[in-house]
Amino acid sequence: MAGSVNRRHAQGAPHLHACPRGRSAALLVACSLLLFALTFAPARAAGDFRYPIAADPEHLNPFRSTTVATRTVLIQVYEPLVTFDPQTGGLKPELAERWEVSEDGLTYTFHLRKGVRFHQVPGVVYDDPEVTAEDWIWSFEMFLSGDTAISEHPEYLEAVKGARAFTAGEADRVEGVRALDPYTLEVTLEEPNHRFLFDLINVYVVPREAYEQLGSRFSQVPVGTGPFLFHEWLRDDHITLVKNPDYWEPGLPKLDSITYVNVPDATTQLFQYRQDALHVLLDFPTGQVAALRQEFADEYVEIPGLNLRYLGFKWTSGPFKDNRALRLAVAHALDQETIWNVLMEGARFPAHQGVLPPAMPAADVEGYRYDPELARQYLAEAGYPNGQGLEPITYYYFASAAAEPYHAAIQAMLAEVGIPIVLRSEDNTTYWTRVGDDDVHLFLSGWSADFLDPSEVFNYLFYQGRDDTNYSNPEVDALIARATAITDDAERNALYRQIHQMILEDVPMVPLSYSKVMALVKPYVKDFFLSPAGAYRVPMKYVALER
Amino acid sequence: MTRYVIRRLLLAIPTLLGVFTIIFILAYLMPGDPVRAVMGESYRRADPATIERVRERLGLNDPWFVQYGRFLGRLVRGDLGTSYVLDQPVAEVISYRFPRTLQLMAGAMVAALLIGLPAGILAAERQYTWVDHTLMFFALVGVAMPVFWQGILAKMFLTQDTYGIALFPVAGYGDGALIYMVLPSLVLGTHLSATIARITRSSMLEVKPQPYMVTAVAKGLHRWRVVLVHQLKNALIPVVTVVGLDVGYLLGGSVVTETIFNWPGLGRAVVTAINRRDTPVILGTLVFGALIFVTVNLVVDLVYALINPRIRYE
């Protein structure tokens, strides 16, 4: 009834008739849109490299750099004494022209490169912009500061004599660091430590003038000696670095600028790569790895990476505590080939070896092979024949791995041998807070080594209960400490192999896979050297755009 | 009028205090250790002494009531605190990003009005015809479809030659180039435009049988004038209410839209802050959002008087 009343009113009321100019108006709108698109699209410079970053850096403070996003930008602006050779992965001189190590392995003498100058940026005035040993001493002291508002990384230099006392505020200078002359820096260690040079890769020289004159802006405006100068930062959108015209290495950098484009979503990154709005693709959307490898066969590059993905057992509580057979049952129940080569389309290498990524020394030991029958035997030996009496175990994993499609497969594989599993995912921060708790007994985790040395895995995952597994074996602890002090490579690596075997015997975790550093790189991009530590370590000064 | 405004402003104080308390409790109860998030990947490499020093510096060892008192005390002084991770005062985070969110919201509002009002008017004028049914079908879809889904579809079909036409950039701010604003504005404004279309239609239909409308037609006024001046003006009050209330929706929707389109606004800052447990930024931006919401509601109430002089505030 109401409808008919309304209809009657509608008939009596004035009508709007279709405008005869409607079609031309639509055409006008379409043309304007096109013109608008052409007019307002920003022009891109030819020598500008567009590099995707998945997260906006928190800040650009070298003393407090904590995430991959921060480091990605900082390593192009700041420089250390030594760095990685992009092609061999070994160490090579950077701001130190060369160095000598004393016979006892305690004293390092660095001969500094002459003519290296700090960036000229507005708001910073130098007495002398050239880098000298005094600048290094000040930078070392800043890194070693006990005030976390200044530095969160005293650990990079903790091997230096007197470093701990300085950080604790018990000394006003670092005993082991001194300038022999403006271009010679001597560093003395507490005891021999083969990691020292590797740790120096993260220690940059920073101009005191910039720190003092920029004040609170120092965290937003990085000033170093590197091949690129900071230009602008629009948070959550992009960071632009431009070529350093005074760079000490002749002919470098080859690019005019780098724009770090913030693209958190892998699919968006792919869309932008297709649009030529990015020159490389570093994050592959889950489920599209194989298809993209095929579609962009000429643009696909990969190298073995340094990340380990593992299934951790809580060593100090729960069903896995003191039950090696149960841990072995889990280890032998997982079909890594299916998980990584089928479900994950070869995005990572199945872990057939131990806990060290394959490119590392002492990595070539036999891991836990897939053998469900053996797993059942171990389960019976553990006191749970066919899983009888075994309460469901919660498999805990983090949100950023939640999109990966193998968790249910792991659950099914363990159920197949008789181990009941409940899946539980948490957002990353909650996960990382909870995973150390005593009631988390089985968890998916990962570890990224920074360089090709077993200490990068052993010292953090298996030393004095530091990892969330709480694994601790006094014998292993003693050997790891001993190995850190051995400077002879062959001797140290033999010891590392022994440690590796001992850890696998203990089964504190099941190594699941090792990373691949993968990228799509436009064909006209030259000398984009991927680093095993991750794409963030690509030395951009060598990269060229040759269209 | 002045007394009304003063009364409303005074009433806003307990409302805001309640909101601030709820926000603080929620942020405090959020699982996850901020220190772990603040230190990022270096947490697992840091020695326990460094971790403890960071915790102490951030004041996280203090009991909750001390932290709450500090939070309120700072608010009274107009200080929103300093971000745990960004090395920036929260006020700077907001002042830097809010204009961009406002820009997006304004774009969405313009898109919503440009689409919603004509659609609603046309649907009312062509009631029960295929034009009405088609427009209301799309309005229904617009109201029902979540923002993130619209965003994905828009990105697939309007930015890629592979799936549709590459008309717009995929994402980003593009140094403020207007072309970058089109898709996010359309996506954010869709829900509002659909709502406006539906409300406009029903409000126009309510006004249509009024005697003054019949008079206007009888006077022989041009039909455009009748519809746009006499009918639309009187039909606008519910539309203004919806637009006002939906500013809150736009602020909420901008969180998703900004994340989908990598728009460097306040919404994205909140999402990132939540993921990083950056409590000062979470609290600061939510407090700011609450202030905006309360203010907009007051402004909407005052605007009624401008549209309809019969409304008086006592």
CSV table of C-alpha atoms in Angstrom, one decimal, chain B residues 4 8-9 12 16 98 102 105 109 240-251 288-304 313:
chain,number,residue,atom,x,y,z
B,4,TYR,CA,24.8,25.1,24.6
B,8,ARG,CA,28.6,20.3,25.4
B,9,LEU,CA,32.3,21.1,26.0
B,12,ALA,CA,33.0,16.2,26.7
B,16,LEU,CA,37.2,11.9,27.1
B,98,PHE,CA,47.5,13.7,10.1
B,102,LEU,CA,42.9,14.5,6.3
B,105,MET,CA,39.5,11.7,4.1
B,109,MET,CA,34.4,12.7,1.2
B,240,VAL,CA,24.5,15.7,7.1
B,241,THR,CA,24.0,13.6,10.2
B,242,VAL,CA,25.3,10.5,8.3
B,243,VAL,CA,28.2,12.4,6.8
B,244,GLY,CA,29.2,13.7,10.3
B,245,LEU,CA,28.9,10.3,11.9
B,246,ASP,CA,30.8,8.8,9.1
B,247,VAL,CA,33.8,11.0,9.6
B,248,GLY,CA,34.6,8.6,12.4
B,249,TYR,CA,34.1,5.7,10.0
B,250,LEU,CA,36.4,7.4,7.5
B,251,LEU,CA,39.1,7.8,10.3
B,288,PHE,CA,43.8,12.5,19.2
B,289,GLY,CA,41.2,10.4,17.3
B,290,ALA,CA,38.8,10.6,20.2
B,291,LEU,CA,39.3,14.4,20.4
B,292,ILE,CA,38.5,14.6,16.7
B,293,PHE,CA,35.4,12.4,17.0
B,294,VAL,CA,34.0,14.4,19.9
B,295,THR,CA,34.7,17.7,18.1
B,296,VAL,CA,33.1,16.6,14.8
B,297,ASN,CA,30.0,15.4,16.6
B,298,LEU,CA,29.7,18.8,18.2
B,299,VAL,CA,30.2,20.6,14.9
B,300,VAL,CA,27.6,18.5,13.2
B,301,ASP,CA,25.1,19.4,15.9
B,302,LEU,CA,25.8,23.1,15.4
B,303,VAL,CA,25.6,22.8,11.6
B,304,TYR,CA,22.0,21.6,11.9
B,313,TYR,CA,19.8,25.2,20.9
